[in-house]
Amino acid sequence: MFGKRGNEGFGKAGGTIAPPPPVPQPSPSAPAILVEPQREPPRQQVPPPPMQTPQRKRPTRTDEYYDTKAQVFSALIDTIDLSQLAKLDGESAREEIRDIVNDIITIKNFAMSISEQEELLEDICNDVLGYGPLEPLLARDDIADIMVNGAGQTFIEVGGKTIESEIRFRDNSQLLSICQRIVSQVGRRVDESSPICDARLPDGSRVNVIAPPLAIDGPALTIRKFKKDKLNLEQLVRFGAITPEGATLLQIIGRVRCNVVISGGTGSGKTTLLNCLTRYIDVDERVITCEDTAELQLQQPHVVRLETRPPNIEGEGEITMRDLVKNCLRMRPERIIVGEVRGPEVFDLLQAMNTGHDGSMGTIHSNSPRECLSRIESMIAMGGFTLPAKTVREIISGSIDIIVQAARLRDGSRRITQITEVIGMEGDVIITQDLMRYEIDGEDASGKLIGRHKSTGIGKPHFWDRARYFNEEKRLAAALDEMEAKSKD
C-alpha cells in the first residue's frame, strides 16, 4: 500500500508474495535451517521446562541487535511512503509498519526469536511514530528525570538517585531527529543555527535540548518528567516532606492570598510545591500564569496560561518573561503566578504584588530565604534600575509575605526546610522570622537522613490579620499550637 518501489516487494500488498524471489539465491539448505528455528520455538515453549527458553534466547540490546535494527529500519525508510502513513491514525500506522517490517525480516533471513522480533517491531514503531528509545522511559512513572548525553549514554533519576539506563540511540542523527520532533510540537526548533531550545512534552514535562556544535559529543537532551498523578499536600505529608500541621499552614497561606515566593535549588520540587499551593486558590479568582515553558497545571476554571517565545532565525520576535508579566497587568488578573523568576521581571512581579494582586506566587533558585531576598535584589539591579538599595529593600519587604524553602537532601529525599515570614524593615535590613524549620538529627543504617520539622514558637504570625479577614485564624492558631506541642515532645 505504501511502498515507493513496487519491484522491491516490501509493501503490504506483496506481503505473502514478496519472500519467494530471494529464496533461490542462497544455498538450498540455508532457508530450511533459518526458517525451522522460527517455527519450532512457539510449539516447544509450552511443554519443556522454562530453563530451555533462556538457552535459545540471545541477550537483548547487544551490538548485533542494533546492527540488525539499523538494517531493518533503513530498508523500511526506503520502502514506506511516509506521506501516506501520516494520513493513518496511530494504531493503523503501527499495524502497517509491523506488516512491512515482518516482510523485511523474512526477506533478509534474519534469525530471530519471537520475543526478539516483537521487541524489534516495537522499537521501530516507536522510532517512526513516537520518541524512539525514550518511549519506555516516558511510560514509567517512577522516573523523575531523563538525561541523554549523546547517542550512547542515557541516565535516569529514580528515587532521588541517578543511575545509568541501558537505553541508547542508533546514532546522534536519530537522537537529533527525536529532539527536533519534540520541540517542533510547540513551534520551536533546534539545529546548528539555533542549538539551544527549551520545550515541553504534551503532558507538561520540561525539555531542554542543546545540539552540536555546542554539545561536543552529540545532542544532550534533558527531560524533567511530570507524574501522571498530580501530587498534593496530603501526599507530601505521607512522603515526609512536611508535617500535617505544616501542610495546614501552607493551605492557609494559599487560601488567604499571601504573596509567596518558593525558593530552592535545582530539582528540589519548587514547581511541584507551587502546583500544590495553587489548589487552594478560590475557583472564582482569575489567575494568569507566565512561564518559559508551560508546566503548571492549575485546576481552577478561570486560568490564562502565557508562555515566552524565543527569537526567530533572524533574531527577531522574542517575547520575554518581563513582557508577559507587564502584559498581565492589563488583563485584569486577581493573581499572577510566574513559573520561574530569573531576571528583571522580578521587579514587575513585585510591583504587581504591591498593587492589588495579592496572592501572587513565583519560584526562585536559591539555597535559603535570606539568600532568596539577596537574589531578588540582585535581579532588580540586573534590570538596570537605578534605585537606592534601601528603596529596593522596602519594595521587597512590602511585597513578599512568605518564603517557602524547599531542598533536595543528599539521600535524594525532598523536604520543605523552612517557612519564613517577611515582616518589614529595621533600618536598612529586611527582617524575617521562621515559622517552621527542618532539622537533621542524623542518618540510619541505610544512609537515609533522619530529621523532623520543628516550630520556632511563633504563636501569632505577621499575617494573622489577613487570616482573620478570611476567617482562618482559628485553624491557623490550632495548627501553630499543634506544631509547638510536637516540637516539645
CSV table of C-alpha atoms in Angstrom, one decimal:
chain,number,residue,atom,x,y,z
A,1,MET,CA,0.0,0.0,0.0
A,2,PHE,CA,2.7,2.4,1.0
A,3,GLY,CA,5.7,1.0,-0.9
A,4,LYS,CA,7.6,3.6,-3.0
A,5,ARG,CA,9.1,1.0,-5.3
A,6,GLY,CA,6.8,-1.8,-6.4
A,7,ASN,CA,9.6,-4.1,-7.6
A,8,GLU,CA,11.1,-4.5,-4.1
A,9,GLY,CA,8.2,-6.3,-2.7
A,10,PHE,CA,8.2,-4.7,0.8
A,11,GLY,CA,4.8,-3.2,0.6
A,12,LYS,CA,1.8,-4.7,2.4
A,13,ALA,CA,0.2,-5.7,-0.9
A,14,GLY,CA,3.0,-8.1,-1.7
A,15,GLY,CA,3.4,-9.4,1.9
A,16,THR,CA,2.9,-13.1,1.0
A,17,ILE,CA,4.3,-13.0,-2.5
A,18,ALA,CA,7.5,-11.0,-1.7
A,19,PRO,CA,9.5,-13.6,0.2
A,20,PRO,CA,9.9,-16.2,-2.7
A,21,PRO,CA,12.2,-14.2,-5.1
A,22,PRO,CA,15.3,-14.2,-2.8
A,23,VAL,CA,14.8,-17.9,-1.8
A,24,PRO,CA,16.6,-19.4,-4.9
A,25,GLN,CA,19.7,-17.2,-4.4
A,26,PRO,CA,21.0,-18.6,-1.1
A,27,SER,CA,22.0,-22.3,-0.8
A,28,PRO,CA,19.1,-24.7,-0.6
A,29,SER,CA,19.9,-25.7,2.9
A,30,ALA,CA,20.1,-22.2,4.4
A,31,PRO,CA,16.4,-21.3,4.3
A,32,ALA,CA,15.5,-24.6,5.8
A,33,ILE,CA,17.9,-24.0,8.7
A,34,LEU,CA,16.8,-20.5,9.3
A,35,VAL,CA,13.1,-21.0,8.9
A,36,GLU,CA,12.9,-24.1,11.1
A,37,PRO,CA,14.0,-22.4,14.4
A,38,GLN,CA,11.5,-19.6,13.8
A,39,ARG,CA,8.6,-22.1,13.7
A,40,GLU,CA,9.7,-24.6,16.3
A,41,PRO,CA,10.0,-22.3,19.4
A,42,PRO,CA,6.3,-21.5,19.6
A,43,ARG,CA,5.5,-25.2,19.7
A,44,GLN,CA,8.2,-26.1,22.2
A,45,GLN,CA,7.9,-23.2,24.6
A,46,VAL,CA,4.9,-24.6,26.4
A,47,PRO,CA,5.8,-28.3,27.1
A,48,PRO,CA,9.5,-28.1,28.0
A,49,PRO,CA,10.9,-26.7,31.3
A,50,PRO,CA,11.3,-22.9,31.4
A,51,MET,CA,15.1,-23.3,31.5
A,52,GLN,CA,15.2,-24.1,27.8
A,53,THR,CA,14.0,-20.6,26.8
A,54,PRO,CA,17.0,-18.6,28.1
A,55,GLN,CA,19.3,-21.0,26.3
A,56,ARG,CA,17.8,-20.3,22.9
A,57,LYS,CA,17.3,-16.6,23.5
A,58,ARG,CA,20.0,-14.1,22.6
A,59,PRO,CA,20.9,-11.2,25.0
A,60,THR,CA,18.9,-8.1,24.0
A,61,ARG,CA,20.4,-4.7,23.4
A,62,THR,CA,23.7,-6.1,22.0
A,63,ASP,CA,25.7,-4.6,19.2
A,64,GLU,CA,24.3,-7.3,16.9
A,65,TYR,CA,20.7,-6.2,17.9
A,66,TYR,CA,21.4,-2.6,17.0
A,67,ASP,CA,23.1,-3.6,13.7
A,68,THR,CA,20.0,-5.7,12.8
A,69,LYS,CA,17.7,-2.9,13.8
A,70,ALA,CA,19.7,-0.4,11.7
A,71,GLN,CA,19.4,-2.6,8.6
A,72,VAL,CA,15.7,-3.2,9.0
A,73,PHE,CA,15.0,0.5,9.7
A,74,SER,CA,17.0,1.6,6.6
A,75,ALA,CA,15.0,-0.9,4.5
A,76,LEU,CA,11.7,0.4,6.0
A,77,ILE,CA,12.5,4.0,5.2
A,78,ASP,CA,13.5,3.1,1.6
A,79,THR,CA,10.2,1.2,1.2
A,80,ILE,CA,7.5,3.0,3.0
A,81,ASP,CA,5.7,6.2,1.9
A,82,LEU,CA,5.7,8.4,4.9
A,83,SER,CA,3.3,10.9,3.4
A,84,GLN,CA,0.7,8.1,3.1
A,85,LEU,CA,1.5,6.8,6.5
A,86,ALA,CA,0.8,10.2,8.1
A,87,LYS,CA,-2.8,10.0,6.9
A,88,LEU,CA,-3.5,7.0,9.1
A,89,ASP,CA,-4.4,7.0,12.8
A,90,GLY,CA,-1.8,5.8,15.3
A,91,GLU,CA,-3.0,2.2,15.6
A,92,SER,CA,-3.4,1.7,11.8
A,93,ALA,CA,0.0,3.1,11.2
A,94,ARG,CA,1.6,0.8,13.7
A,95,GLU,CA,-0.1,-2.2,12.1
A,96,GLU,CA,1.1,-1.1,8.6
A,97,ILE,CA,4.7,-0.7,9.9
A,98,ARG,CA,4.6,-4.1,11.6
A,99,ASP,CA,3.5,-5.9,8.4
A,100,ILE,CA,6.2,-4.3,6.4
A,101,VAL,CA,8.9,-5.0,9.0
A,102,ASN,CA,7.8,-8.6,9.2
A,103,ASP,CA,8.3,-8.9,5.4
A,104,ILE,CA,11.7,-7.3,5.6
A,105,ILE,CA,12.8,-9.7,8.3
A,106,THR,CA,11.6,-12.7,6.3
A,107,ILE,CA,13.3,-11.5,3.0
A,108,LYS,CA,16.6,-10.7,4.7
A,109,ASN,CA,16.6,-14.0,6.5
A,110,PHE,CA,17.4,-12.6,10.0
A,111,ALA,CA,17.4,-15.4,12.5
A,112,MET,CA,15.4,-14.0,15.4
A,113,SER,CA,13.3,-15.5,18.2
A,114,ILE,CA,9.7,-14.4,18.6
A,115,SER,CA,10.4,-12.2,21.6
A,116,GLU,CA,13.4,-10.5,19.8
A,117,GLN,CA,11.2,-9.9,16.7
A,118,GLU,CA,8.4,-8.4,18.9
A,119,GLU,CA,11.0,-6.2,20.6
A,120,LEU,CA,12.4,-5.0,17.3
A,121,LEU,CA,8.9,-4.3,15.9
A,122,GLU,CA,8.0,-2.2,19.0
A,123,ASP,CA,11.3,-0.3,18.8
A,124,ILE,CA,10.9,0.6,15.1
A,125,CYS,CA,7.3,1.6,15.6
A,126,ASN,CA,8.5,4.0,18.4
A,127,ASP,CA,11.2,5.3,16.1
A,128,VAL,CA,8.8,6.1,13.3
A,129,LEU,CA,5.7,7.3,15.2
A,130,GLY,CA,6.9,8.2,18.7
A,131,TYR,CA,10.0,9.2,20.6
A,132,GLY,CA,12.1,6.2,19.8
A,133,PRO,CA,14.1,4.6,22.7
A,134,LEU,CA,12.6,7.3,25.0
A,135,GLU,CA,9.1,5.7,24.9
A,136,PRO,CA,9.7,3.1,27.6
A,137,LEU,CA,11.3,5.6,29.9
A,138,LEU,CA,8.5,8.2,29.4
A,139,ALA,CA,5.9,5.4,30.3
A,140,ARG,CA,7.5,4.8,33.7
A,141,ASP,CA,6.0,6.9,36.4
A,142,ASP,CA,8.9,6.3,38.9
A,143,ILE,CA,11.4,8.2,36.8
A,144,ALA,CA,11.8,11.9,37.7
A,145,ASP,CA,14.5,12.9,35.1
A,146,ILE,CA,15.9,11.6,31.8
A,147,MET,CA,19.3,12.8,30.8
A,148,VAL,CA,20.7,11.8,27.4
A,149,ASN,CA,24.4,12.5,26.8
A,150,GLY,CA,24.7,11.7,23.2
A,151,ALA,CA,23.5,8.6,21.4
A,152,GLY,CA,25.4,6.0,23.6
A,153,GLN,CA,24.7,7.2,27.1
A,154,THR,CA,21.4,7.8,29.0
A,155,PHE,CA,20.9,8.4,32.7
A,156,ILE,CA,17.7,8.4,34.7
A,157,GLU,CA,16.8,9.6,38.2
A,158,VAL,CA,14.8,7.1,40.3
A,159,GLY,CA,14.1,7.6,44.0
A,160,GLY,CA,16.3,10.7,44.1
A,161,LYS,CA,19.4,8.8,42.8
A,162,THR,CA,20.9,9.0,39.3
A,163,ILE,CA,21.6,5.7,37.6
A,164,GLU,CA,22.6,4.7,34.0
A,165,SER,CA,20.0,3.2,31.8
A,166,GLU,CA,20.5,0.5,29.1
A,167,ILE,CA,18.7,2.7,26.6
A,168,ARG,CA,20.8,4.0,23.8
A,169,PHE,CA,20.1,5.5,20.3
A,170,ARG,CA,21.2,4.2,16.9
A,171,ASP,CA,23.4,7.3,16.4
A,172,ASN,CA,23.4,11.0,17.0
A,173,SER,CA,21.3,11.6,13.9
A,174,GLN,CA,18.5,9.6,15.3
A,175,LEU,CA,18.8,11.4,18.7
A,176,LEU,CA,18.7,14.8,17.0
A,177,SER,CA,15.7,13.8,14.9
A,178,ILE,CA,13.8,12.9,18.0
A,179,CYS,CA,14.8,16.2,19.7
A,180,GLN,CA,13.5,18.1,16.6
A,181,ARG,CA,10.3,16.1,16.7
A,182,ILE,CA,9.7,17.1,20.4
A,183,VAL,CA,10.4,20.8,20.1
A,184,SER,CA,8.5,21.2,16.8
A,185,GLN,CA,5.3,20.2,18.6
A,186,VAL,CA,5.4,23.5,20.5
A,187,GLY,CA,6.5,25.6,17.5
A,188,ARG,CA,10.2,25.7,18.2
A,189,ARG,CA,13.3,24.4,16.5
A,190,VAL,CA,16.8,23.1,17.3
A,191,ASP,CA,19.5,22.8,14.7
A,192,GLU,CA,23.0,24.1,14.1
A,193,SER,CA,21.9,27.7,13.7
A,194,SER,CA,19.8,27.5,16.9
A,195,PRO,CA,21.4,24.8,19.0
A,196,ILE,CA,19.7,25.6,22.4
A,197,CYS,CA,16.0,25.1,23.0
A,198,ASP,CA,13.5,24.8,25.8
A,199,ALA,CA,10.3,23.0,25.1
A,200,ARG,CA,7.7,20.7,26.7
A,201,LEU,CA,6.0,17.4,26.1
A,202,PRO,CA,2.2,17.2,25.8
A,203,ASP,CA,1.9,16.2,29.5
A,204,GLY,CA,3.8,19.3,30.6
A,205,SER,CA,7.2,17.6,31.2
A,206,ARG,CA,10.0,20.1,30.8
A,207,VAL,CA,12.5,19.5,27.9
A,208,ASN,CA,15.9,21.1,27.2
A,209,VAL,CA,18.0,20.4,24.2
A,210,ILE,CA,21.5,21.5,23.3
A,211,ALA,CA,22.8,20.3,20.0
A,212,PRO,CA,26.2,20.3,18.2
A,213,PRO,CA,28.4,22.3,17.7
A,214,LEU,CA,27.8,23.4,21.3
A,215,ALA,CA,27.4,19.8,22.6
A,216,ILE,CA,30.6,18.2,21.5
A,217,ASP,CA,29.7,14.5,22.0
A,218,GLY,CA,26.3,14.7,20.3
A,219,PRO,CA,22.9,16.2,21.3
A,220,ALA,CA,22.2,16.5,25.0
A,221,LEU,CA,18.6,16.0,25.9
A,222,THR,CA,17.2,16.6,29.4
A,223,ILE,CA,13.6,15.8,30.4
A,224,ARG,CA,12.1,16.7,33.8
A,225,LYS,CA,9.1,14.3,33.9
A,226,PHE,CA,5.8,15.1,35.5
A,227,LYS,CA,3.9,12.4,37.3
A,228,LYS,CA,0.7,11.3,35.8
A,229,ASP,CA,-1.0,11.6,39.2
A,230,LYS,CA,-0.5,15.2,40.4
A,231,LEU,CA,0.9,15.5,43.9
A,232,ASN,CA,-1.0,17.3,46.6
A,233,LEU,CA,-0.1,18.4,50.1
A,234,GLU,CA,-1.6,15.3,51.6
A,235,GLN,CA,0.8,13.1,49.6
A,236,LEU,CA,3.7,15.4,50.6
A,237,VAL,CA,2.8,14.7,54.2
A,238,ARG,CA,2.9,10.9,53.5
A,239,PHE,CA,6.3,11.3,51.9
A,240,GLY,CA,7.6,13.1,54.9
A,241,ALA,CA,8.3,16.4,53.0
A,242,ILE,CA,6.1,18.3,55.5
A,243,THR,CA,4.2,17.6,58.7
A,244,PRO,CA,0.3,17.6,58.7
A,245,GLU,CA,0.4,20.9,60.7
A,246,GLY,CA,2.9,22.4,58.2
A,247,ALA,CA,0.6,21.4,55.4
A,248,THR,CA,-2.3,23.1,57.1
A,249,LEU,CA,-0.2,26.2,57.5
A,250,LEU,CA,0.6,26.1,53.7
A,251,GLN,CA,-3.1,25.6,52.9
A,252,ILE,CA,-4.0,28.7,54.9
A,253,ILE,CA,-1.2,30.7,53.3
A,254,GLY,CA,-2.5,29.9,49.8
A,255,ARG,CA,-6.1,30.5,50.9
A,256,VAL,CA,-5.7,33.9,52.5
A,257,ARG,CA,-3.8,35.4,49.5
A,258,CYS,CA,-0.4,35.8,50.9
A,259,ASN,CA,2.3,36.8,48.3
A,260,VAL,CA,4.5,33.7,48.2
A,261,VAL,CA,8.0,33.0,46.8
A,262,ILE,CA,9.1,29.4,46.7
A,263,SER,CA,12.8,29.1,47.0
A,264,GLY,CA,15.1,26.1,46.4
A,265,GLY,CA,17.8,24.6,44.3
A,266,THR,CA,17.5,22.6,41.1
A,267,GLY,CA,15.4,19.5,41.4
A,268,SER,CA,14.2,20.5,44.9
A,269,GLY,CA,10.5,20.3,44.0
A,270,LYS,CA,9.7,24.0,43.6
A,271,THR,CA,7.3,23.6,40.7
A,272,THR,CA,5.6,20.7,42.4
A,273,LEU,CA,5.1,22.7,45.6
A,274,LEU,CA,3.8,25.6,43.6
A,275,ASN,CA,1.2,23.3,41.9
A,276,CYS,CA,0.2,22.1,45.4
A,277,LEU,CA,-0.3,25.6,46.7
A,278,THR,CA,-2.4,26.7,43.8
A,279,ARG,CA,-5.0,24.0,44.6
A,280,TYR,CA,-6.2,26.3,47.4
A,281,ILE,CA,-7.0,29.3,45.2
A,282,ASP,CA,-10.7,30.0,45.2
A,283,VAL,CA,-12.4,28.9,42.0
A,284,ASP,CA,-13.9,32.3,41.3
A,285,GLU,CA,-10.5,34.0,41.0
A,286,ARG,CA,-8.9,34.9,37.7
A,287,VAL,CA,-5.4,33.5,37.6
A,288,ILE,CA,-2.8,34.3,34.9
A,289,THR,CA,0.4,32.2,34.7
A,290,CYS,CA,3.6,33.2,33.0
A,291,GLU,CA,6.3,30.6,32.1
A,292,ASP,CA,9.2,29.9,29.9
A,293,THR,CA,7.7,26.5,29.1
A,294,ALA,CA,4.2,25.9,30.3
A,295,GLU,CA,4.4,23.3,33.1
A,296,LEU,CA,2.0,24.5,35.8
A,297,GLN,CA,-1.3,22.6,35.8
A,298,LEU,CA,-3.9,24.6,37.7
A,299,GLN,CA,-7.2,23.0,38.5
A,300,GLN,CA,-9.2,26.3,38.7
A,301,PRO,CA,-11.7,27.0,35.8
A,302,HIS,CA,-10.5,30.6,35.2
A,303,VAL,CA,-6.9,30.3,34.2
A,304,VAL,CA,-5.0,32.1,31.4
A,305,ARG,CA,-1.7,30.4,30.5
A,306,LEU,CA,1.1,32.5,28.9
A,307,GLU,CA,4.4,31.3,27.5
A,308,THR,CA,7.5,33.2,26.4
A,309,ARG,CA,8.8,33.0,22.8
A,310,PRO,CA,12.4,32.7,21.6
A,311,PRO,CA,13.7,34.9,18.8
A,312,ASN,CA,13.3,33.6,15.2
A,313,ILE,CA,16.1,32.8,12.8
A,314,GLU,CA,16.6,36.5,12.1
A,315,GLY,CA,16.9,37.2,15.8
A,316,GLU,CA,13.6,39.0,16.0
A,317,GLY,CA,10.2,38.4,17.5
A,318,GLU,CA,11.4,37.4,21.0
A,319,ILE,CA,8.8,37.8,23.9
A,320,THR,CA,10.5,37.8,27.3
A,321,MET,CA,9.1,36.9,30.7
A,322,ARG,CA,9.1,40.6,31.5
A,323,ASP,CA,6.9,41.3,28.5
A,324,LEU,CA,4.4,38.7,29.7
A,325,VAL,CA,4.4,40.0,33.3
A,326,LYS,CA,3.9,43.6,32.1
A,327,ASN,CA,1.0,42.5,29.9
A,328,CYS,CA,-0.6,40.6,32.7
A,329,LEU,CA,-1.3,43.9,34.5
A,330,ARG,CA,-3.6,44.8,31.6
A,331,MET,CA,-5.6,41.6,31.7
A,332,ARG,CA,-7.4,42.2,35.0
A,333,PRO,CA,-5.7,39.4,36.9
A,334,GLU,CA,-6.5,38.6,40.6
A,335,ARG,CA,-3.4,36.5,41.0
A,336,ILE,CA,-0.3,36.4,38.8
A,337,ILE,CA,1.9,33.2,39.0
A,338,VAL,CA,5.3,33.2,37.5
A,339,GLY,CA,6.7,29.8,37.0
A,340,GLU,CA,10.3,30.7,37.5
A,341,VAL,CA,11.7,34.2,38.2
A,342,ARG,CA,15.2,34.5,36.6
A,343,GLY,CA,15.8,38.2,35.8
A,344,PRO,CA,14.4,41.7,35.8
A,345,GLU,CA,10.8,40.5,35.6
A,346,VAL,CA,11.0,40.1,39.4
A,347,PHE,CA,10.6,43.9,39.6
A,348,ASP,CA,7.3,43.8,37.7
A,349,LEU,CA,6.1,40.9,39.8
A,350,LEU,CA,6.9,42.8,43.0
A,351,GLN,CA,5.0,45.8,41.6
A,352,ALA,CA,2.0,43.6,40.9
A,353,MET,CA,2.1,42.1,44.4
A,354,ASN,CA,2.1,45.6,45.8
A,355,THR,CA,-0.7,47.0,43.6
A,356,GLY,CA,-3.8,44.9,44.4
A,357,HIS,CA,-2.8,41.5,43.1
A,358,ASP,CA,-2.5,39.8,46.5
A,359,GLY,CA,-1.8,36.0,46.4
A,360,SER,CA,0.6,36.2,43.5
A,361,MET,CA,3.3,33.5,43.5
A,362,GLY,CA,6.6,32.6,41.9
A,363,THR,CA,9.7,30.4,42.3
A,364,ILE,CA,13.4,31.4,42.6
A,365,HIS,CA,16.6,29.4,42.6
A,366,SER,CA,18.3,30.0,46.0
A,367,ASN,CA,19.6,28.0,49.0
A,368,SER,CA,17.9,29.9,51.9
A,369,PRO,CA,15.2,32.5,52.5
A,370,ARG,CA,17.9,35.1,53.2
A,371,GLU,CA,19.7,34.3,50.0
A,372,CYS,CA,16.4,34.5,48.2
A,373,LEU,CA,16.0,38.1,49.2
A,374,SER,CA,19.6,38.9,48.1
A,375,ARG,CA,19.0,37.3,44.8
A,376,ILE,CA,15.8,39.3,44.2
A,377,GLU,CA,17.8,42.5,45.0
A,378,SER,CA,20.5,41.4,42.5
A,379,MET,CA,18.0,40.6,39.8
A,380,ILE,CA,16.4,44.1,40.1
A,381,ALA,CA,19.9,45.6,39.7
A,382,MET,CA,20.4,43.4,36.6
A,383,GLY,CA,17.4,45.1,35.0
A,384,GLY,CA,19.2,48.5,35.1
A,385,PHE,CA,17.0,50.0,37.8
A,386,THR,CA,19.0,52.8,39.4
A,387,LEU,CA,17.2,52.8,42.8
A,388,PRO,CA,18.8,53.2,46.2
A,389,ALA,CA,19.4,49.9,48.0
A,390,LYS,CA,17.0,50.9,50.8
A,391,THR,CA,14.2,51.7,48.4
A,392,VAL,CA,14.6,48.3,46.7
A,393,ARG,CA,14.5,46.5,50.0
A,394,GLU,CA,11.4,48.4,51.0
A,395,ILE,CA,9.7,47.3,47.8
A,396,ILE,CA,10.7,43.7,48.5
A,397,SER,CA,9.6,43.7,52.2
A,398,GLY,CA,6.3,45.4,51.3
A,399,SER,CA,5.5,42.9,48.5
A,400,ILE,CA,6.5,39.4,49.7
A,401,ASP,CA,4.7,37.9,52.7
A,402,ILE,CA,6.1,34.3,52.8
A,403,ILE,CA,9.1,32.5,51.6
A,404,VAL,CA,8.8,28.7,51.4
A,405,GLN,CA,12.2,26.9,51.2
A,406,ALA,CA,12.4,23.5,49.5
A,407,ALA,CA,15.6,21.4,49.4
A,408,ARG,CA,16.8,18.1,48.0
A,409,LEU,CA,18.9,16.4,50.7
A,410,ARG,CA,21.9,14.3,50.0
A,411,ASP,CA,20.0,11.0,50.4
A,412,GLY,CA,17.7,12.0,47.4
A,413,SER,CA,14.7,13.0,49.6
A,414,ARG,CA,12.9,16.3,49.2
A,415,ARG,CA,11.9,18.4,52.2
A,416,ILE,CA,10.3,21.7,52.9
A,417,THR,CA,13.0,23.0,55.2
A,418,GLN,CA,11.7,26.5,56.1
A,419,ILE,CA,8.5,28.5,56.1
A,420,THR,CA,9.6,32.1,56.6
A,421,GLU,CA,7.7,35.4,57.0
A,422,VAL,CA,9.0,38.7,55.7
A,423,ILE,CA,7.8,41.2,58.4
A,424,GLY,CA,9.3,44.5,57.4
A,425,MET,CA,12.4,46.7,57.6
A,426,GLU,CA,14.6,47.7,60.5
A,427,GLY,CA,17.0,50.4,59.3
A,428,ASP,CA,18.4,49.1,56.0
A,429,VAL,CA,17.8,45.4,56.8
A,430,ILE,CA,14.8,43.3,55.8
A,431,ILE,CA,13.5,41.4,58.9
A,432,THR,CA,12.3,37.8,58.6
A,433,GLN,CA,11.1,35.2,61.1
A,434,ASP,CA,10.8,31.4,60.7
A,435,LEU,CA,7.5,29.8,61.5
A,436,MET,CA,8.9,26.3,61.0
A,437,ARG,CA,12.2,24.7,60.1
A,438,TYR,CA,13.5,21.2,59.4
A,439,GLU,CA,16.4,20.0,61.5
A,440,ILE,CA,18.5,16.9,60.6
A,441,ASP,CA,19.3,14.7,63.6
A,442,GLY,CA,21.5,12.0,61.8
A,443,GLU,CA,21.1,9.1,59.4
A,444,ASP,CA,20.0,5.5,59.7
A,445,ALA,CA,22.0,2.3,58.7
A,446,SER,CA,20.7,2.5,55.1
A,447,GLY,CA,22.0,6.1,54.7
A,448,LYS,CA,18.6,7.8,54.9
A,449,LEU,CA,18.7,11.1,56.8
A,450,ILE,CA,16.7,11.3,60.0
A,451,GLY,CA,15.2,14.7,60.9
A,452,ARG,CA,12.0,16.5,61.9
A,453,HIS,CA,10.1,19.7,61.4
A,454,LYS,CA,10.1,22.0,64.4
A,455,SER,CA,8.1,25.0,65.4
A,456,THR,CA,10.0,28.2,66.2
A,457,GLY,CA,7.4,29.1,68.8
A,458,ILE,CA,5.8,32.0,66.9
A,459,GLY,CA,2.2,32.0,68.2
A,460,LYS,CA,0.9,34.9,66.2
A,461,PRO,CA,2.4,35.3,62.7
A,462,HIS,CA,2.6,38.6,60.9
A,463,PHE,CA,-0.2,37.6,58.5
A,464,TRP,CA,-2.6,36.9,61.4
A,465,ASP,CA,-4.9,39.8,60.5
A,466,ARG,CA,-5.1,38.6,56.9
A,467,ALA,CA,-6.0,35.1,58.2
A,468,ARG,CA,-8.7,36.7,60.4
A,469,TYR,CA,-10.1,38.6,57.4
A,470,PHE,CA,-10.6,35.2,55.7
A,471,ASN,CA,-12.0,33.5,58.8
A,472,GLU,CA,-9.0,31.3,59.1
A,473,GLU,CA,-7.5,32.5,62.4
A,474,LYS,CA,-8.8,29.6,64.5
A,475,ARG,CA,-7.4,27.0,62.1
A,476,LEU,CA,-4.1,28.9,62.0
A,477,ALA,CA,-3.9,29.0,65.8
A,478,ALA,CA,-4.7,25.3,66.1
A,479,ALA,CA,-2.0,24.4,63.5
A,480,LEU,CA,0.6,26.5,65.3
A,481,ASP,CA,-0.3,25.2,68.7
A,482,GLU,CA,-0.1,21.6,67.5
A,483,MET,CA,3.2,22.3,65.8
A,484,GLU,CA,4.6,23.8,69.0
A,485,ALA,CA,3.4,20.8,71.1
A,486,LYS,CA,5.0,18.3,68.9
A,487,SER,CA,8.3,20.2,68.9
A,488,LYS,CA,8.5,20.0,72.6
A,489,ASP,CA,8.0,16.2,72.6
